[in-house]
Structures are given as C-alpha cells and as structure tokens.
PDB file of C-alpha atoms in Angstrom:
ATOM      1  CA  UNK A 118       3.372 -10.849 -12.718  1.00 76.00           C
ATOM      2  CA  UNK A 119       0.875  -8.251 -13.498  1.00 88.00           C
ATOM      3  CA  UNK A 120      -1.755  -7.477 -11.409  1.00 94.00           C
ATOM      4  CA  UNK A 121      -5.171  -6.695 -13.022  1.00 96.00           C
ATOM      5  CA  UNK A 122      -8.016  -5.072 -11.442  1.00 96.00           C
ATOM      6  CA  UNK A 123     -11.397  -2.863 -11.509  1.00 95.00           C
ATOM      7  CA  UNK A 124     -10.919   1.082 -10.407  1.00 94.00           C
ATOM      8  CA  UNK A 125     -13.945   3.696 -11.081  1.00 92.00           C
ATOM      9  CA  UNK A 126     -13.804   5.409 -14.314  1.00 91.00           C
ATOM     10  CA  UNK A 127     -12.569   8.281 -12.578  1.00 90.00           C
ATOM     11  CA  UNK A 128      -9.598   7.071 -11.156  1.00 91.00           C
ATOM     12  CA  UNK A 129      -8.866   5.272 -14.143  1.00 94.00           C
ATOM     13  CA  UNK A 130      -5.618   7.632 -15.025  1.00 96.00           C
ATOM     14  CA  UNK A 131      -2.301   5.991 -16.096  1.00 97.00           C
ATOM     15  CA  UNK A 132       0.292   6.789 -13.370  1.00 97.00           C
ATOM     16  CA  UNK A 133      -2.214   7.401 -10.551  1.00 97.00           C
ATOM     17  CA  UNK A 134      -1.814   6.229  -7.304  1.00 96.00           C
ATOM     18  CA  UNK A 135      -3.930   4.916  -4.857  1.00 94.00           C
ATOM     19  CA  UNK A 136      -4.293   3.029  -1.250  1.00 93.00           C
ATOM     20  CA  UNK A 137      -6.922  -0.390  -1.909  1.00 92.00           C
ATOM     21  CA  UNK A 138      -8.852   0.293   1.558  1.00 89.00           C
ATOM     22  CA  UNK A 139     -10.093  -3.491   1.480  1.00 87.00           C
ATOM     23  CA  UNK A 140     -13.273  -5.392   0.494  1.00 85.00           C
ATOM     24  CA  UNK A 141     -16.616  -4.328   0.656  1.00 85.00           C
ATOM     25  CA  UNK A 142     -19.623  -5.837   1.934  1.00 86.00           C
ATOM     26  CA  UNK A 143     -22.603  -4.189  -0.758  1.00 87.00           C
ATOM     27  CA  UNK A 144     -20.206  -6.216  -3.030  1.00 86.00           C
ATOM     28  CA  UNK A 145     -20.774  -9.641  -1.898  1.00 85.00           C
ATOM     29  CA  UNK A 146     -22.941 -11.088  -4.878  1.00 88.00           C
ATOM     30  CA  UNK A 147     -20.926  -9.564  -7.440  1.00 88.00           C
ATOM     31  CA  UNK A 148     -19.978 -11.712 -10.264  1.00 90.00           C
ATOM     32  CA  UNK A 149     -16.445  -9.387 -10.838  1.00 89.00           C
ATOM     33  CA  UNK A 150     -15.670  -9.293  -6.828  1.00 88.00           C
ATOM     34  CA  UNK A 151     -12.602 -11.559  -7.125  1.00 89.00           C
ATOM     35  CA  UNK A 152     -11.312  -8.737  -9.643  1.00 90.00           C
ATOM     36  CA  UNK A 153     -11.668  -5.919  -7.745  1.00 86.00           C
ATOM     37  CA  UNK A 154     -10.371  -7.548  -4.029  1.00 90.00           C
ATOM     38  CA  UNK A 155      -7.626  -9.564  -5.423  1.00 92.00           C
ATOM     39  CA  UNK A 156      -5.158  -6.753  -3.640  1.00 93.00           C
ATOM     40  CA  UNK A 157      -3.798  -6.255   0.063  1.00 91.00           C
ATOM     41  CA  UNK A 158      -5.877  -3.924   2.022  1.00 89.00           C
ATOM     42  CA  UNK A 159      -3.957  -0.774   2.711  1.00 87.00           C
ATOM     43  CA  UNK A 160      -1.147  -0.729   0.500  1.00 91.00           C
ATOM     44  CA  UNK A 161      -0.640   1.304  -1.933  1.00 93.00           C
ATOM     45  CA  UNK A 162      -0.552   0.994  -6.077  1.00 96.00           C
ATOM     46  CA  UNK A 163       0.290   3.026  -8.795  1.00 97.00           C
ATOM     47  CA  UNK A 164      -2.045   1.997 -12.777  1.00 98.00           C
ATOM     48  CA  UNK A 165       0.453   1.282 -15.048  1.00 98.00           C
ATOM     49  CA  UNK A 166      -1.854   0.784 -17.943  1.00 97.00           C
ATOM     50  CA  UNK A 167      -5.401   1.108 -19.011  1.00 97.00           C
ATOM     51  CA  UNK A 168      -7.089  -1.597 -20.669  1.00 96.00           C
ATOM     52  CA  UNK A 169     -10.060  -1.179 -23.178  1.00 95.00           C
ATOM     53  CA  UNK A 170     -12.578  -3.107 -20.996  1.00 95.00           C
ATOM     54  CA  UNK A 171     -15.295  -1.227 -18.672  1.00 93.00           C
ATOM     55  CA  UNK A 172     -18.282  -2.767 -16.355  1.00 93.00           C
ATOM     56  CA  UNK A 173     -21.405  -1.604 -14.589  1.00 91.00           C
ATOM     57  CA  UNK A 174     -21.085  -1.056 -10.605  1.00 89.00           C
ATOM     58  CA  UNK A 175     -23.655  -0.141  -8.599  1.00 84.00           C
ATOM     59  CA  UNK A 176     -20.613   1.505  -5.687  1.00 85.00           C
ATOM     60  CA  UNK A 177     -18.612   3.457  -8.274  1.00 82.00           C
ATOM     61  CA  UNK A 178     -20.578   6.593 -10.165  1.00 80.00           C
ATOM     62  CA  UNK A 179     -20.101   5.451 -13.722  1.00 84.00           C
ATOM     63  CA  UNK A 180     -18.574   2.314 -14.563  1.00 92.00           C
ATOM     64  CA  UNK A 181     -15.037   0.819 -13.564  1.00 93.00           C
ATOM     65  CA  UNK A 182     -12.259   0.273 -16.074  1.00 95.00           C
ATOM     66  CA  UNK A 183     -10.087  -2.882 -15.964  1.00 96.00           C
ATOM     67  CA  UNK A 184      -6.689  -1.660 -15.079  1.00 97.00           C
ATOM     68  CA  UNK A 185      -3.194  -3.254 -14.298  1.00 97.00           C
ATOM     69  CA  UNK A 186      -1.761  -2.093 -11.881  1.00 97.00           C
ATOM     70  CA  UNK A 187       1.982  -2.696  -9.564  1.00 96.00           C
ATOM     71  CA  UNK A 188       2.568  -2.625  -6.316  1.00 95.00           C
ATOM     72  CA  UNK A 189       4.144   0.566  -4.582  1.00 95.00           C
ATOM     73  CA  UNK A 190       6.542   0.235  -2.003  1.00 94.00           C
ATOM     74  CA  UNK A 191       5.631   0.380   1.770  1.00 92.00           C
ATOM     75  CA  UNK A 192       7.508   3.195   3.549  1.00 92.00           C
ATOM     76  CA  UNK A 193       8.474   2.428   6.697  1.00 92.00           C
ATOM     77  CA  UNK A 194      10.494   3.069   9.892  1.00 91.00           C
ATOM     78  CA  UNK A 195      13.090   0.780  11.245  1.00 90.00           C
ATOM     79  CA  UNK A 196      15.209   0.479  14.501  1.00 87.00           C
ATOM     80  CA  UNK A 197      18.797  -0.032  12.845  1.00 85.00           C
ATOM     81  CA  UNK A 198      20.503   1.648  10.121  1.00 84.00           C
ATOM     82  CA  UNK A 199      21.068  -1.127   7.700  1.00 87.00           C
ATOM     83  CA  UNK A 200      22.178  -0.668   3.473  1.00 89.00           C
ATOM     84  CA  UNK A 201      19.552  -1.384   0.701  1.00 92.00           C
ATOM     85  CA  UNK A 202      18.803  -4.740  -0.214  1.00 91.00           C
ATOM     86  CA  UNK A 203      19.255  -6.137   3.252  1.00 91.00           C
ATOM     87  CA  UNK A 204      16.280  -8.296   3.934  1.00 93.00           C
ATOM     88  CA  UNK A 205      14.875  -7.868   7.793  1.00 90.00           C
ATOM     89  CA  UNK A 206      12.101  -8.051  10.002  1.00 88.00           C
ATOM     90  CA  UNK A 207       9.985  -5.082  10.734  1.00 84.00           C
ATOM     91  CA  UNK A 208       7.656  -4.812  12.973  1.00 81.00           C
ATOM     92  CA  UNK A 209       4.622  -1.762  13.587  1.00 79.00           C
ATOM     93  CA  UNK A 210       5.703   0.246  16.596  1.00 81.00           C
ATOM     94  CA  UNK A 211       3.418   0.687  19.736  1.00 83.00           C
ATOM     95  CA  UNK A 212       3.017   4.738  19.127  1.00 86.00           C
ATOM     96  CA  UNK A 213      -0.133   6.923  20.091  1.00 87.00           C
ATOM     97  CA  UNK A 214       1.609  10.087  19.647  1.00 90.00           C
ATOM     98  CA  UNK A 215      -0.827  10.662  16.641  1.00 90.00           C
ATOM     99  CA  UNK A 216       0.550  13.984  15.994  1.00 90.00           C
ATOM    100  CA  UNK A 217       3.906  13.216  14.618  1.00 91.00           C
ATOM    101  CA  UNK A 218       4.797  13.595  11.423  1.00 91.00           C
ATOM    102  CA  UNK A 219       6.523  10.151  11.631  1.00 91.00           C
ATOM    103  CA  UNK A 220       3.349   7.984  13.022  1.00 92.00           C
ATOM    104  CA  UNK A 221       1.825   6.860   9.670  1.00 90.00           C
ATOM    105  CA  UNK A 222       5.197   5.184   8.443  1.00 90.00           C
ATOM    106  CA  UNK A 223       5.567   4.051  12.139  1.00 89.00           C
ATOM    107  CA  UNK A 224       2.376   2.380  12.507  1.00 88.00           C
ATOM    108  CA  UNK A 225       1.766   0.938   8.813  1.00 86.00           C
ATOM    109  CA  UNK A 226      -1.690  -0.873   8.664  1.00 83.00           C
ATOM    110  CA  UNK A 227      -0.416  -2.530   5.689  1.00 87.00           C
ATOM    111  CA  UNK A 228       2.772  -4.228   7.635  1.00 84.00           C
ATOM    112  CA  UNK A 229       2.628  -7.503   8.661  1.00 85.00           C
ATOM    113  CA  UNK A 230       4.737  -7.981  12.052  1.00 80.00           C
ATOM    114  CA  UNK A 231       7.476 -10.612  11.606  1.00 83.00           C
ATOM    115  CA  UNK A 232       7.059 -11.063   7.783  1.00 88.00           C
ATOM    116  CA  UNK A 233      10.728 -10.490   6.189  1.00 92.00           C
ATOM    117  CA  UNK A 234      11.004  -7.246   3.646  1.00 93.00           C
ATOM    118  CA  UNK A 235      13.713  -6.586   1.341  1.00 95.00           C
ATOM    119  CA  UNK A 236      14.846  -2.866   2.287  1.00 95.00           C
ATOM    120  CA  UNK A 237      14.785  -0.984  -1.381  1.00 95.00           C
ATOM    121  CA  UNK A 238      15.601   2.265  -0.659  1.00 95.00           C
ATOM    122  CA  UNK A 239      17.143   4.241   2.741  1.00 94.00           C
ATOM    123  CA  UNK A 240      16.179   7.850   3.343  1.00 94.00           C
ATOM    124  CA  UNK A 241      17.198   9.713   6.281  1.00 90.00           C
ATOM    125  CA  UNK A 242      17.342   8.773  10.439  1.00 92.00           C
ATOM    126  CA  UNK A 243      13.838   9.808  11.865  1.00 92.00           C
ATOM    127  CA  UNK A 244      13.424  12.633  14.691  1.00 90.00           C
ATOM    128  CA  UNK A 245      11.695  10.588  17.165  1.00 90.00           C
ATOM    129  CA  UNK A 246       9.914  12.843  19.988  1.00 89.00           C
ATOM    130  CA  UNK A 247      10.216   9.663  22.061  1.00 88.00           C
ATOM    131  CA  UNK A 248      13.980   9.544  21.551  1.00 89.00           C
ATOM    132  CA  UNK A 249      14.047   6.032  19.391  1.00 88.00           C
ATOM    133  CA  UNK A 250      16.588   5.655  17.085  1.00 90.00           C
ATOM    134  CA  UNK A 251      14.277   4.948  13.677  1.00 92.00           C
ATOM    135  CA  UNK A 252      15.152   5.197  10.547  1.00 93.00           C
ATOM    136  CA  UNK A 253      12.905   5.699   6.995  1.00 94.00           C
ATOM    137  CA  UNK A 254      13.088   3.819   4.562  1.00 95.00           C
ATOM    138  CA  UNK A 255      11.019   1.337   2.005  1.00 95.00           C
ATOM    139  CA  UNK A 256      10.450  -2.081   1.755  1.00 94.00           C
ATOM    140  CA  UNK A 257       8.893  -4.685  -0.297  1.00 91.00           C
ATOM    141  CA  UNK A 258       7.829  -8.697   0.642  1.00 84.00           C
TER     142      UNK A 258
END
C-alpha cells in the first residue's frame, strides 16, 4: 500500500528521511489535515517518490509537495537473542540513564508495549551499563 502525504517543499527530496513528530494544533481547520497526519507519530519514513502536486501552508515556509512515502523500520532493543523473521513482543524498557548511547533504541516513543513485531534484521548484543542482556535489532508491525 503506498502511503501518500504533504512534506514542506524543502524536505521534499527523493530518498530523504524523516521522523513524523505528530499532529499539530494551528492545523485544525485545514481542509488537507487528514493528508498530512495520516502517519504514526514518531516513526520514521524515508520519500520514495515525488509527485507533481504542491499546496499553500501557512506552518511550512513555501508550499508542501504531495509525496509517497514507506515506512522505515523501528530499531530496537530486545531481551533474547532470537533469528530474523521471528515475530515477538517488545516492550520499551524503564531506563533514565539518558546518557547511553543505547537509550533512544531502548526507550522508542514510537513502540507500542505488547503489540507483536516481526524481527527484520539482527545487529549486534548491546553493552548495557546496567548489565541487561539486550540485543539490537529492527522490527516492523
């Protein structure tokens, strides 16, 4: 399925990436708001193409393109080494050690706790400074 919707002129690059932060409220009686909030709120896309369509917005400095767009993987840590395309539940781990370079795939906003995720891809074992056994790897719903 592909998923079309508005980015600012200036983002509007084929093969750039961004993270949809959520809905805004200055947007509210928009006529193209269903467009632009029709993704989940902190996960990350990549524009895979660029259509010939632009509007007037009165939050983005120019106009915003229509773009497709697919969903990017969410990277995440997990508590058992398990093989790709093993489907499991993952859920955010209680961290505030905010300086490690593990606590952003740790503490995912965009993960939903006890939704099942197909692992896609296994990196390495993660070097916990609280001494859990986690492992990196992504996952999609």
């Amino acid at each position: 399925m592909v998923l079309v919707t508005l980015v600012g002129e200036q983002l509007a690059v084929e093969g750039e990436e961004f993270t949809y932060l959520g809905s805004n409220s200055e947007c509210r009686n928009c006529q193209l708001k269903t467009v632009c909030f029709n993704l989940k709120p902190g996960r990350d896309y990549r524009i895979t193409k660029i259509r010939d369509k632009s509007h007037k917005c009165n939050i983005h400095e120019g106009m915003v393109i229509v773009v497709e767009v697919e969903e990017l993987p969410l990277t995440v840590a997990i508590t058992k080494e398990l093989s790709e395309g093993t489907t499991t539940t993952v859920e955010k781990k209680d961290c505030k050690n905010i300086g490690c370079e593990s606590y952003d795939i740790c503490t995912n906003t965009a993960l939903q706790n006890g939704k099942k995720y197909t692992i896609i891809k296994v990196y390495e074992k993660i070097k916990c400074p609280r001494n859990y056994e986690l492992y990196k790897v992504d996952v999609s719903d």
